Amino acid sequence: MKQKKIQARIGILILIVFAVAFSRLLPYLFGIEEIFNFSPLTAIALFGGAYFVKKKNALIFPLIALWASNLILDNIFLSQYYEGFVLFANWEVYIAILGIVALAFVLLQKVTLTTVIGTSILASLTFFIVTNFIVWLNSGIYPRTFAGLGECFTLAIPFFRNTLVGDLVFSMLLFGAYEYAATKFPFLKLKTT
C-alpha cells in the first residue's frame, strides 16, 4: 500500500511539473502580450529539487518539461524568431535550470516560507548571471572584455525585475498549493525511495 502511495506521489509531482511548464503557453493562447522573463521555469526547477527524492528525477523532469513546452513555444508562437523547425534552442537556460535544481537540493531540504523566498531570490540571481554571462560569451553582440560583460549585464537589468517577480509569484503559488494539498493528502509528504 505504501509503495502505491509513493508511486502516486511521484506521478503527481511529474504531472505538476508538466502542467506548470505548459502553463507558459496560456498567454499566447489568449493573445496576451508576452511579459519577458515572467515565467514559472525557476519555480519548476526549485519544486523538482525540493520534492523529488531521487536527484535524477529532480533534474530530468523539469528539463524535459522545459524542452517540451519550448518545442511548442519556439515552433508555433515564436517561430518568427527562428528559421525552420527548432528542436533545441537557448541552451543557456537549461544550464541555469540545472544550477537552480542543485540550489534546491541544498537549500530546500526543509520547505518553509523563508527558505522558499530566499531560494527563489537566489535562483533569480543565478538565472540572471548564468544566462547573461553565456550570452556575453557566445553571442558576438558584446565585446569579450569586462566592459562588454558590464554592458551585457546592464542591458539585462530591466528584464531582471520580471524574473524576480515571476520567480517569487510562481514559487509561492506552486509550493503553497503543494504544501496545502499535503495537509489534506498526507501521502504527498512521503519521501522514501
Coordinates of N, CA, C and O in Angstrom, one line a residue:
M1 N 0.8 -1.2 0.0 CA 0.0 0.0 0.0 C 0.9 1.3 0.0 O 0.6 2.2 -0.7
K2 N 1.9 1.2 0.8 CA 2.8 2.4 0.9 C 3.5 2.6 -0.5 O 3.6 3.8 -0.9
Q3 N 3.9 1.6 -1.1 CA 4.5 1.7 -2.4 C 3.6 2.3 -3.5 O 4.0 3.2 -4.2
K4 N 2.3 2.0 -3.4 CA 1.4 2.6 -4.3 C 1.2 4.1 -4.0 O 1.1 4.9 -5.0
K5 N 1.3 4.5 -2.8 CA 1.2 5.9 -2.4 C 2.4 6.7 -2.9 O 2.3 7.8 -3.3
I6 N 3.6 6.0 -2.8 CA 4.8 6.6 -3.2 C 4.7 6.8 -4.8 O 5.1 7.9 -5.3
Q7 N 4.3 5.8 -5.5 CA 4.1 5.9 -6.9 C 3.1 7.0 -7.3 O 3.4 7.8 -8.3
A8 N 2.1 7.1 -6.6 CA 1.1 8.1 -6.8 C 1.7 9.5 -6.6 O 1.5 10.5 -7.4
R9 N 2.5 9.7 -5.5 CA 3.2 10.9 -5.3 C 4.1 11.3 -6.4 O 4.1 12.5 -6.9
I10 N 4.9 10.4 -6.9 CA 5.8 10.6 -8.0 C 5.0 11.0 -9.2 O 5.3 12.0 -9.9
G11 N 3.9 10.3 -9.5 CA 3.1 10.7 -10.7 C 2.5 12.1 -10.6 O 2.5 12.8 -11.5
I12 N 2.1 12.4 -9.4 CA 1.5 13.8 -9.1 C 2.6 14.9 -9.3 O 2.4 15.9 -9.9
L13 N 3.8 14.6 -8.8 CA 4.9 15.5 -9.0 C 5.2 15.8 -10.5 O 5.4 16.9 -10.9
I14 N 5.3 14.7 -11.2 CA 5.5 14.8 -12.7 C 4.4 15.6 -13.3 O 4.7 16.5 -14.2
L15 N 3.2 15.3 -13.0 CA 2.0 16.0 -13.6 C 2.1 17.5 -13.3 O 1.9 18.3 -14.2
I16 N 2.4 17.8 -12.0 CA 2.5 19.2 -11.7 C 3.6 19.9 -12.5 O 3.4 21.0 -13.0
V17 N 4.8 19.3 -12.6 CA 5.9 19.9 -13.3 C 5.5 20.2 -14.7 O 5.7 21.3 -15.3
F18 N 4.9 19.2 -15.4 CA 4.5 19.4 -16.8 C 3.3 20.4 -16.9 O 3.4 21.2 -17.9
A19 N 2.4 20.3 -16.1 CA 1.2 21.3 -16.1 C 1.7 22.7 -16.0 O 1.3 23.6 -16.7
V20 N 2.6 22.9 -15.0 CA 3.1 24.3 -14.8 C 4.0 24.7 -16.0 O 3.9 25.9 -16.4
A21 N 4.8 23.8 -16.5 CA 5.6 24.1 -17.7 C 4.7 24.5 -18.9 O 5.0 25.5 -19.6
F22 N 3.7 23.8 -19.1 CA 2.8 24.1 -20.2 C 1.9 25.3 -20.0 O 1.3 25.8 -20.9
S23 N 1.8 25.7 -18.7 CA 1.1 27.0 -18.5 C 1.8 28.2 -19.1 O 1.1 29.2 -19.3
R24 N 3.0 28.0 -19.5 CA 3.7 29.1 -20.3 C 3.0 29.4 -21.6 O 3.2 30.4 -22.2
L25 N 2.2 28.5 -22.1 CA 1.5 28.7 -23.4 C 0.3 29.5 -23.2 O -0.2 30.1 -24.2
L26 N -0.3 29.6 -22.0 CA -1.6 30.3 -21.8 C -1.6 31.8 -22.3 O -2.5 32.2 -23.0
P27 N -0.6 32.6 -22.0 CA -0.6 34.0 -22.5 C -0.7 34.0 -24.0 O -1.4 34.9 -24.6
Y28 N 0.0 33.1 -24.7 CA -0.1 33.1 -26.2 C -1.4 32.6 -26.7 O -1.9 33.1 -27.7
L29 N -2.0 31.6 -26.0 CA -3.3 31.1 -26.5 C -4.4 32.2 -26.3 O -5.4 32.2 -27.1
F30 N -4.3 33.0 -25.3 CA -5.3 34.1 -25.1 C -4.9 35.4 -25.7 O -5.6 36.4 -25.4
G31 N -3.8 35.4 -26.5 CA -3.5 36.7 -27.1 C -3.0 37.8 -26.2 O -3.0 38.9 -26.5
I32 N -2.5 37.4 -25.0 CA -1.9 38.3 -24.1 C -0.5 38.6 -24.5 O 0.3 37.6 -24.7
E33 N -0.1 39.8 -24.6 CA 1.3 40.1 -25.0 C 2.3 39.5 -23.9 O 2.0 39.5 -22.7
E34 N 3.4 39.0 -24.4 CA 4.3 38.3 -23.5 C 5.0 39.3 -22.6 O 5.3 40.5 -22.9
I35 N 5.1 38.9 -21.3 CA 5.9 39.7 -20.4 C 7.2 38.9 -20.2 O 7.3 37.9 -19.6
F36 N 8.2 39.5 -20.8 CA 9.5 38.8 -20.8 C 10.0 38.4 -19.4 O 10.0 39.2 -18.5
N37 N 10.4 37.2 -19.3 CA 11.0 36.6 -18.1 C 10.1 36.4 -16.9 O 10.5 36.1 -15.9
F38 N 8.8 36.7 -17.1 CA 7.8 36.4 -16.1 C 7.3 35.0 -16.4 O 6.5 34.8 -17.2
S39 N 8.0 34.0 -15.7 CA 7.8 32.6 -16.2 C 7.9 31.7 -15.0 O 8.6 32.0 -14.0
P40 N 7.3 30.5 -15.1 CA 7.4 29.5 -14.0 C 8.6 28.6 -14.0 O 8.7 27.7 -13.2
L41 N 9.5 28.9 -14.9 CA 10.7 27.9 -15.1 C 11.5 27.7 -13.8 O 11.8 26.6 -13.4
T42 N 11.8 28.8 -13.2 CA 12.6 28.7 -11.9 C 11.8 28.0 -10.8 O 12.4 27.1 -10.1
A43 N 10.6 28.3 -10.7 CA 9.7 27.6 -9.7 C 9.7 26.1 -9.9 O 9.7 25.4 -9.0
I44 N 9.6 25.7 -11.2 CA 9.6 24.3 -11.5 C 10.9 23.6 -11.1 O 10.9 22.6 -10.6
A45 N 12.0 24.3 -11.4 CA 13.3 23.7 -11.0 C 13.4 23.6 -9.5 O 13.9 22.6 -9.0
L46 N 13.0 24.7 -8.8 CA 13.1 24.6 -7.3 C 12.1 23.5 -6.8 O 12.5 22.8 -5.9
F47 N 10.9 23.4 -7.3 CA 10.0 22.5 -6.9 C 10.5 21.0 -7.1 O 10.4 20.2 -6.2
G48 N 11.0 20.8 -8.3 CA 11.6 19.5 -8.6 C 12.7 19.1 -7.6 O 12.8 18.0 -7.1
G49 N 13.6 20.1 -7.4 CA 14.8 19.9 -6.5 C 14.3 19.6 -5.0 O 15.0 18.9 -4.3
A50 N 13.2 20.3 -4.7 CA 12.7 20.1 -3.3 C 12.0 18.8 -3.0 O 12.1 18.3 -2.0
Y51 N 11.2 18.4 -4.0 CA 10.2 17.3 -3.7 C 10.5 16.0 -4.3 O 10.1 15.0 -3.8
F52 N 11.3 15.9 -5.4 CA 11.7 14.6 -6.0 C 12.8 14.1 -5.1 O 13.8 14.7 -4.8
V53 N 12.6 12.9 -4.6 CA 13.5 12.2 -3.7 C 14.8 11.9 -4.5 O 15.9 12.2 -4.1
K54 N 14.6 11.3 -5.6 CA 15.7 10.9 -6.5 C 16.2 12.1 -7.3 O 15.5 12.7 -8.0
K55 N 17.5 12.4 -7.1 CA 18.1 13.6 -7.8 C 17.9 13.5 -9.3 O 17.7 14.5 -9.9
K56 N 18.1 12.3 -9.8 CA 17.9 12.2 -11.3 C 16.6 12.7 -11.8 O 16.4 13.3 -12.8
N57 N 15.5 12.3 -11.0 CA 14.2 12.8 -11.3 C 14.0 14.3 -11.2 O 13.4 14.9 -12.0
A58 N 14.7 14.8 -10.2 CA 14.6 16.3 -10.0 C 15.3 17.0 -11.1 O 14.9 18.2 -11.5
L59 N 16.3 16.4 -11.7 CA 17.0 17.0 -12.9 C 16.2 16.7 -14.2 O 16.0 17.6 -15.0
I60 N 15.8 15.5 -14.4 CA 15.2 15.1 -15.7 C 13.9 15.7 -15.9 O 13.6 16.3 -17.0
F61 N 12.9 15.6 -15.0 CA 11.6 16.0 -15.3 C 11.4 17.5 -15.6 O 10.7 17.9 -16.5
P62 N 12.0 18.4 -14.8 CA 11.9 19.8 -15.1 C 12.6 20.1 -16.5 O 12.0 21.0 -17.2
L63 N 13.7 19.5 -16.8 CA 14.3 19.7 -18.1 C 13.5 19.2 -19.2 O 13.4 19.9 -20.3
I64 N 12.9 18.1 -19.1 CA 12.0 17.5 -20.2 C 10.8 18.4 -20.4 O 10.4 18.7 -21.5
A65 N 10.2 18.9 -19.2 CA 9.0 19.7 -19.3 C 9.4 21.1 -20.0 O 8.6 21.6 -20.8
L66 N 10.6 21.6 -19.6 CA 11.0 22.9 -20.3 C 11.2 22.6 -21.8 O 10.7 23.4 -22.6
W67 N 11.9 21.5 -22.1 CA 12.1 21.3 -23.5 C 10.8 21.1 -24.3 O 10.6 21.6 -25.4
A68 N 9.9 20.3 -23.8 CA 8.6 20.0 -24.4 C 7.8 21.3 -24.6 O 7.2 21.5 -25.7
S69 N 7.7 22.1 -23.6 CA 7.0 23.4 -23.7 C 7.7 24.3 -24.7 O 7.1 25.1 -25.4
N70 N 9.0 24.3 -24.7 CA 9.8 25.1 -25.7 C 9.5 24.7 -27.1 O 9.5 25.5 -28.0
L71 N 9.4 23.4 -27.3 CA 9.1 22.9 -28.7 C 7.8 23.6 -29.3 O 7.8 24.1 -30.4
I72 N 6.8 23.7 -28.5 CA 5.6 24.4 -28.9 C 5.8 25.9 -29.0 O 5.4 26.5 -30.0
L73 N 6.4 26.5 -28.0 CA 6.6 27.9 -28.0 C 7.5 28.4 -29.2 O 7.1 29.3 -29.9
D74 N 8.6 27.7 -29.3 CA 9.5 28.1 -30.4 C 9.0 27.9 -31.8 O 9.3 28.6 -32.7
N75 N 8.3 26.8 -32.0 CA 7.8 26.4 -33.3 C 6.4 26.9 -33.7 O 6.1 26.9 -34.9
I76 N 5.7 27.4 -32.8 CA 4.3 27.9 -33.1 C 4.2 29.4 -32.7 O 4.0 30.2 -33.6
F77 N 4.5 29.7 -31.5 CA 4.2 31.1 -31.0 C 5.4 32.0 -31.3 O 5.2 33.2 -31.4
L78 N 6.6 31.5 -31.3 CA 7.8 32.3 -31.5 C 8.5 32.0 -32.8 O 9.7 32.3 -33.0
S79 N 7.8 31.4 -33.7 CA 8.5 30.9 -35.0 C 9.1 32.0 -35.8 O 10.0 31.8 -36.6
Q80 N 8.6 33.2 -35.6 CA 9.2 34.3 -36.4 C 10.6 34.7 -36.0 O 11.3 35.3 -36.8
Y81 N 11.1 34.1 -34.9 CA 12.4 34.4 -34.5 C 13.4 33.3 -34.9 O 14.6 33.4 -34.7
Y82 N 12.9 32.2 -35.6 CA 13.7 31.1 -36.0 C 13.5 30.8 -37.4 O 12.5 31.0 -38.0
E83 N 14.5 30.1 -38.0 CA 14.4 29.6 -39.4 C 14.1 28.1 -39.3 O 15.0 27.4 -38.8
G84 N 13.0 27.7 -39.8 CA 12.7 26.2 -39.8 C 12.3 25.7 -38.4 O 12.1 26.5 -37.5
F85 N 12.3 24.4 -38.3 CA 11.8 23.7 -37.1 C 13.0 23.8 -36.1 O 14.1 23.6 -36.4
V86 N 12.6 24.2 -34.9 CA 13.6 24.3 -33.8 C 13.4 23.1 -32.8 O 12.4 23.0 -32.2
L87 N 14.4 22.3 -32.7 CA 14.4 21.2 -31.8 C 14.9 21.6 -30.4 O 14.4 21.1 -29.4
F88 N 15.9 22.4 -30.4 CA 16.6 22.8 -29.2 C 17.2 24.2 -29.3 O 17.9 24.4 -30.3
A89 N 16.8 25.1 -28.5 CA 17.3 26.5 -28.5 C 17.6 27.0 -27.1 O 17.0 26.5 -26.1
N90 N 18.4 28.0 -27.0 CA 18.6 28.7 -25.7 C 19.2 27.8 -24.7 O 18.7 27.7 -23.6
W91 N 20.2 27.1 -25.0 CA 20.8 26.1 -24.1 C 21.3 26.7 -22.8 O 21.4 26.0 -21.8
E92 N 21.5 28.0 -22.8 CA 22.0 28.7 -21.6 C 20.9 28.6 -20.5 O 21.2 28.5 -19.3
V93 N 19.6 28.6 -20.9 CA 18.5 28.5 -20.0 C 18.6 27.1 -19.3 O 18.3 27.0 -18.1
Y94 N 18.9 26.1 -20.0 CA 18.9 24.7 -19.5 C 20.1 24.6 -18.4 O 19.9 24.0 -17.4
I95 N 21.2 25.2 -18.7 CA 22.3 25.2 -17.8 C 21.9 26.0 -16.5 O 22.2 25.5 -15.4
A96 N 21.2 27.1 -16.6 CA 20.8 27.8 -15.4 C 19.8 27.0 -14.6 O 19.8 26.9 -13.4
I97 N 18.9 26.3 -15.3 CA 17.9 25.5 -14.6 C 18.5 24.3 -13.9 O 18.2 24.0 -12.7
L98 N 19.6 23.7 -14.5 CA 20.3 22.7 -13.7 C 20.9 23.2 -12.5 O 20.9 22.6 -11.4
G99 N 21.5 24.4 -12.5 CA 22.1 25.1 -11.4 C 21.0 25.4 -10.3 O 21.3 25.2 -9.1
I100 N 19.8 25.8 -10.7 CA 18.8 26.1 -9.8 C 18.2 24.8 -9.1 O 17.9 24.8 -7.9
V101 N 18.1 23.7 -9.9 CA 17.8 22.4 -9.2 C 18.8 22.1 -8.2 O 18.4 21.7 -7.1
A102 N 20.1 22.3 -8.5 CA 21.1 22.0 -7.5 C 21.0 22.9 -6.2 O 21.2 22.4 -5.1
L103 N 20.6 24.2 -6.4 CA 20.3 25.0 -5.3 C 19.2 24.5 -4.4 O 19.3 24.5 -3.2
A104 N 18.2 24.0 -5.0 CA 17.1 23.4 -4.3 C 17.5 22.2 -3.5 O 17.0 22.0 -2.4
F105 N 18.4 21.3 -4.1 CA 18.9 20.2 -3.3 C 19.4 20.6 -2.0 O 19.2 20.0 -1.0
V106 N 20.2 21.7 -2.0 CA 20.9 22.1 -0.8 C 20.0 23.0 0.1 O 20.0 22.7 1.3
L107 N 19.3 23.9 -0.5 CA 18.6 24.9 0.3 C 17.2 24.6 0.7 O 16.6 25.2 1.6
L108 N 16.6 23.7 0.0 CA 15.1 23.4 0.2 C 14.9 22.0 0.8 O 13.9 21.3 0.5
Q109 N 15.9 21.5 1.6 CA 15.7 20.2 2.2 C 14.5 20.3 3.2 O 13.9 19.3 3.4
K110 N 14.3 21.5 3.7 CA 13.1 21.7 4.6 C 12.4 22.9 3.9 O 13.0 24.0 3.8
V111 N 11.2 22.7 3.5 CA 10.4 23.7 2.8 C 9.6 24.6 3.9 O 8.8 24.1 4.6
T112 N 10.0 25.8 3.9 CA 9.4 26.8 4.8 C 9.2 28.1 3.9 O 9.8 28.2 2.8
L113 N 8.3 29.0 4.4 CA 8.1 30.2 3.7 C 9.5 31.0 3.5 O 9.8 31.4 2.4
T114 N 10.3 31.0 4.5 CA 11.5 31.7 4.4 C 12.5 31.1 3.5 O 13.1 31.8 2.7
T115 N 12.6 29.7 3.5 CA 13.5 29.1 2.6 C 13.1 29.2 1.1 O 13.9 29.3 0.2
V116 N 11.8 29.1 0.9 CA 11.3 29.3 -0.5 C 11.5 30.7 -1.0 O 12.0 30.8 -2.1
I117 N 11.3 31.7 -0.2 CA 11.5 33.1 -0.7 C 13.0 33.3 -0.9 O 13.4 33.8 -1.9
G118 N 13.8 32.9 0.1 CA 15.3 33.1 -0.1 C 15.9 32.4 -1.2 O 16.7 32.9 -2.0
T119 N 15.5 31.1 -1.4 CA 16.0 30.3 -2.5 C 15.5 30.8 -3.8 O 16.2 30.8 -4.8
S120 N 14.3 31.3 -3.9 CA 13.7 31.9 -5.1 C 14.5 33.1 -5.5 O 14.8 33.3 -6.7
I121 N 14.8 34.0 -4.6 CA 15.6 35.2 -4.9 C 17.0 34.8 -5.4 O 17.5 35.3 -6.4
L122 N 17.6 33.8 -4.7 CA 18.9 33.3 -5.1 C 18.9 32.7 -6.5 O 19.8 32.8 -7.4
A123 N 17.8 31.9 -6.8 CA 17.6 31.3 -8.1 C 17.4 32.4 -9.2 O 18.0 32.2 -10.3
S124 N 16.8 33.5 -8.9 CA 16.6 34.6 -9.9 C 18.0 35.1 -10.2 O 18.3 35.4 -11.4
L125 N 18.8 35.3 -9.2 CA 20.2 35.9 -9.4 C 21.0 34.9 -10.2 O 21.7 35.2 -11.1
T126 N 20.9 33.6 -9.9 CA 21.6 32.5 -10.6 C 21.2 32.5 -12.1 O 22.1 32.5 -13.0
F127 N 19.9 32.6 -12.4 CA 19.4 32.6 -13.7 C 20.0 33.8 -14.5 O 20.5 33.7 -15.6
F128 N 19.9 35.0 -13.9 CA 20.4 36.2 -14.5 C 21.9 36.1 -14.8 O 22.3 36.4 -15.9
I129 N 22.7 35.7 -13.8 CA 24.1 35.7 -14.0 C 24.5 34.6 -15.1 O 25.3 34.9 -16.0
V130 N 24.0 33.4 -14.9 CA 24.3 32.3 -15.9 C 23.9 32.7 -17.3 O 24.7 32.6 -18.2
T131 N 22.7 33.0 -17.5 CA 22.2 33.2 -18.9 C 22.9 34.5 -19.5 O 23.3 34.4 -20.7
N132 N 23.0 35.5 -18.8 CA 23.7 36.7 -19.4 C 25.2 36.5 -19.6 O 25.7 37.1 -20.5
F133 N 25.8 35.8 -18.7 CA 27.2 35.5 -18.9 C 27.4 34.7 -20.2 O 28.3 35.0 -21.0
I134 N 26.6 33.7 -20.4 CA 26.7 32.9 -21.6 C 26.4 33.7 -22.9 O 27.0 33.6 -23.9
V135 N 25.4 34.6 -22.8 CA 25.1 35.4 -23.9 C 26.3 36.3 -24.2 O 26.7 36.5 -25.4
W136 N 26.9 36.9 -23.2 CA 28.1 37.7 -23.4 C 29.2 36.9 -24.1 O 29.8 37.4 -25.0
L137 N 29.4 35.7 -23.6 CA 30.5 34.9 -24.1 C 30.3 34.4 -25.5 O 31.2 34.4 -26.3
N138 N 29.0 34.1 -25.9 CA 28.8 33.5 -27.2 C 28.0 34.3 -28.3 O 28.0 33.9 -29.4
S139 N 27.4 35.3 -27.9 CA 26.5 36.0 -28.9 C 27.2 36.8 -29.9 O 26.7 37.0 -31.0
G140 N 28.4 37.3 -29.6 CA 29.1 38.2 -30.5 C 28.5 39.6 -30.5 O 29.0 40.5 -31.2
I141 N 27.5 39.9 -29.7 CA 26.9 41.2 -29.6 C 27.8 42.1 -28.8 O 27.9 43.3 -29.1
Y142 N 28.4 41.6 -27.8 CA 29.2 42.4 -26.8 C 30.7 42.0 -27.0 O 31.0 40.9 -27.2
P143 N 31.6 43.0 -26.8 CA 33.0 42.7 -26.8 C 33.3 41.8 -25.6 O 32.7 41.9 -24.6
R144 N 34.3 40.9 -25.8 CA 34.7 40.0 -24.8 C 35.7 40.6 -23.9 O 36.8 40.2 -23.8
T145 N 35.2 41.7 -23.2 CA 36.0 42.4 -22.3 C 35.1 42.6 -21.0 O 33.9 42.4 -21.1
F146 N 35.8 43.1 -20.0 CA 35.0 43.4 -18.8 C 33.9 44.5 -19.0 O 32.8 44.5 -18.5
A147 N 34.3 45.4 -19.9 CA 33.3 46.5 -20.3 C 32.1 45.9 -21.0 O 31.0 46.2 -20.8
G148 N 32.4 44.9 -21.9 CA 31.4 44.2 -22.7 C 30.5 43.4 -21.8 O 29.3 43.4 -21.9
L149 N 31.1 42.8 -20.8 CA 30.3 42.0 -19.8 C 29.4 42.9 -19.0 O 28.3 42.6 -18.8
G150 N 30.0 44.1 -18.6 CA 29.2 45.0 -17.8 C 28.1 45.6 -18.6 O 27.0 45.7 -18.1
E151 N 28.3 45.8 -19.9 CA 27.2 46.3 -20.8 C 26.1 45.2 -20.9 O 24.9 45.6 -20.9
C152 N 26.5 44.0 -21.1 CA 25.5 42.9 -21.2 C 24.7 42.8 -20.0 O 23.4 42.8 -20.0
F153 N 25.3 42.8 -18.8 CA 24.5 42.8 -17.6 C 23.7 44.0 -17.3 O 22.5 43.9 -16.9
T154 N 24.2 45.2 -17.7 CA 23.5 46.4 -17.5 C 22.2 46.4 -18.4 O 21.1 46.8 -17.9
L155 N 22.3 46.0 -19.6 CA 21.2 46.0 -20.5 C 20.2 44.9 -20.2 O 19.0 45.0 -20.6
A156 N 20.6 43.9 -19.4 CA 19.7 42.9 -19.0 C 18.9 43.2 -17.7 O 17.9 42.6 -17.3
I157 N 19.3 44.3 -17.0 CA 18.7 44.6 -15.7 C 17.2 44.9 -15.8 O 16.4 44.4 -14.9
P158 N 16.7 45.5 -16.8 CA 15.2 45.7 -16.9 C 14.4 44.4 -17.0 O 13.3 44.4 -16.5
F159 N 15.0 43.4 -17.5 CA 14.4 42.1 -17.5 C 14.4 41.3 -16.2 O 13.6 40.4 -15.9
F160 N 15.4 41.7 -15.4 CA 15.6 41.0 -14.1 C 14.4 41.3 -13.2 O 14.0 40.4 -12.4
R161 N 13.8 42.4 -13.2 CA 12.6 42.7 -12.3 C 11.5 41.6 -12.6 O 11.0 41.1 -11.7
N162 N 11.2 41.4 -13.9 CA 10.2 40.4 -14.2 C 10.6 39.0 -13.8 O 9.8 38.2 -13.4
T163 N 11.9 38.7 -13.9 CA 12.4 37.4 -13.5 C 12.2 37.2 -12.0 O 11.6 36.2 -11.6
L164 N 12.6 38.2 -11.2 CA 12.5 38.2 -9.8 C 11.0 38.0 -9.3 O 10.6 37.2 -8.5
V165 N 10.1 38.9 -9.9 CA 8.7 38.9 -9.5 C 8.1 37.5 -9.9 O 7.4 36.9 -9.2
G166 N 8.3 37.1 -11.2 CA 7.8 35.9 -11.7 C 8.2 34.7 -10.8 O 7.4 33.8 -10.5
D167 N 9.5 34.6 -10.5 CA 10.1 33.5 -9.7 C 9.4 33.5 -8.3 O 9.0 32.4 -7.8
L168 N 9.2 34.6 -7.7 CA 8.6 34.7 -6.4 C 7.1 34.3 -6.5 O 6.7 33.5 -5.7
V169 N 6.4 34.9 -7.4 CA 5.0 34.6 -7.6 C 4.7 33.1 -7.8 O 4.0 32.4 -7.1
F170 N 5.4 32.5 -8.8 CA 5.2 31.1 -9.2 C 5.7 30.2 -8.1 O 5.1 29.2 -7.8
S171 N 6.8 30.5 -7.4 CA 7.3 29.7 -6.4 C 6.3 29.7 -5.2 O 6.0 28.6 -4.6
M172 N 5.8 30.8 -4.8 CA 4.8 30.9 -3.7 C 3.6 30.1 -4.1 O 3.1 29.4 -3.2
L173 N 3.1 30.3 -5.3 CA 1.9 29.5 -5.7 C 2.1 28.0 -5.7 O 1.3 27.2 -5.2
L174 N 3.2 27.6 -6.4 CA 3.5 26.2 -6.5 C 3.8 25.5 -5.2 O 3.1 24.5 -4.9
F175 N 4.7 26.1 -4.4 CA 5.0 25.5 -3.1 C 3.8 25.6 -2.1 O 3.5 24.6 -1.4
G176 N 3.1 26.7 -2.2 CA 2.0 26.9 -1.3 C 0.9 25.9 -1.6 O 0.3 25.3 -0.6
A177 N 0.6 25.8 -2.8 CA -0.5 24.8 -3.2 C -0.1 23.4 -2.9 O -1.0 22.6 -2.4
Y178 N 1.1 23.0 -3.1 CA 1.5 21.7 -2.8 C 1.5 21.4 -1.3 O 1.0 20.4 -0.8
E179 N 2.0 22.3 -0.5 CA 2.1 22.2 0.9 C 0.6 22.1 1.5 O 0.4 21.3 2.4
Y180 N -0.2 22.9 0.9 CA -1.6 22.9 1.4 C -2.3 21.5 1.0 O -2.9 20.9 1.8
A181 N -2.0 21.1 -0.2 CA -2.6 19.8 -0.6 C -2.0 18.6 0.3 O -2.7 17.7 0.6
A182 N -0.8 18.8 0.7 CA -0.2 17.7 1.5 C -0.8 17.7 2.9 O -0.8 16.6 3.6
T183 N -1.4 18.8 3.4 CA -2.2 18.7 4.6 C -3.4 17.9 4.5 O -3.9 17.3 5.4
K184 N -4.0 17.9 3.3 CA -5.2 17.2 3.0 C -4.9 15.7 2.6 O -5.8 14.8 2.8
F185 N -3.8 15.5 1.9 CA -3.4 14.2 1.4 C -2.0 13.9 1.9 O -1.0 14.2 1.2
P186 N -1.8 13.4 3.1 CA -0.5 13.2 3.7 C 0.5 12.4 2.9 O 1.7 12.5 3.0
F187 N 0.0 11.5 2.0 CA 0.9 10.7 1.2 C 1.8 11.6 0.3 O 2.9 11.1 -0.2
L188 N 1.4 12.8 0.0 CA 2.2 13.7 -0.7 C 3.6 14.1 0.0 O 4.5 14.6 -0.7
K189 N 3.6 13.8 1.3 CA 4.8 14.1 2.0 C 5.8 12.9 2.1 O 6.9 13.0 2.6
L190 N 5.3 11.7 1.6 CA 6.2 10.5 1.7 C 7.5 10.8 0.9 O 7.5 11.2 -0.2
K191 N 8.6 10.4 1.6 CA 9.9 10.7 0.9 C 10.8 9.5 0.9 O 12.0 9.6 0.9
T192 N 10.2 8.3 0.8 CA 11.1 7.1 0.7 C 11.3 6.7 -0.7 O 10.5 7.1 -1.6
T193 N 12.3 6.0 -1.0 CA 12.7 5.5 -2.3 C 13.1 6.6 -3.2 O 13.1 7.7 -3.2

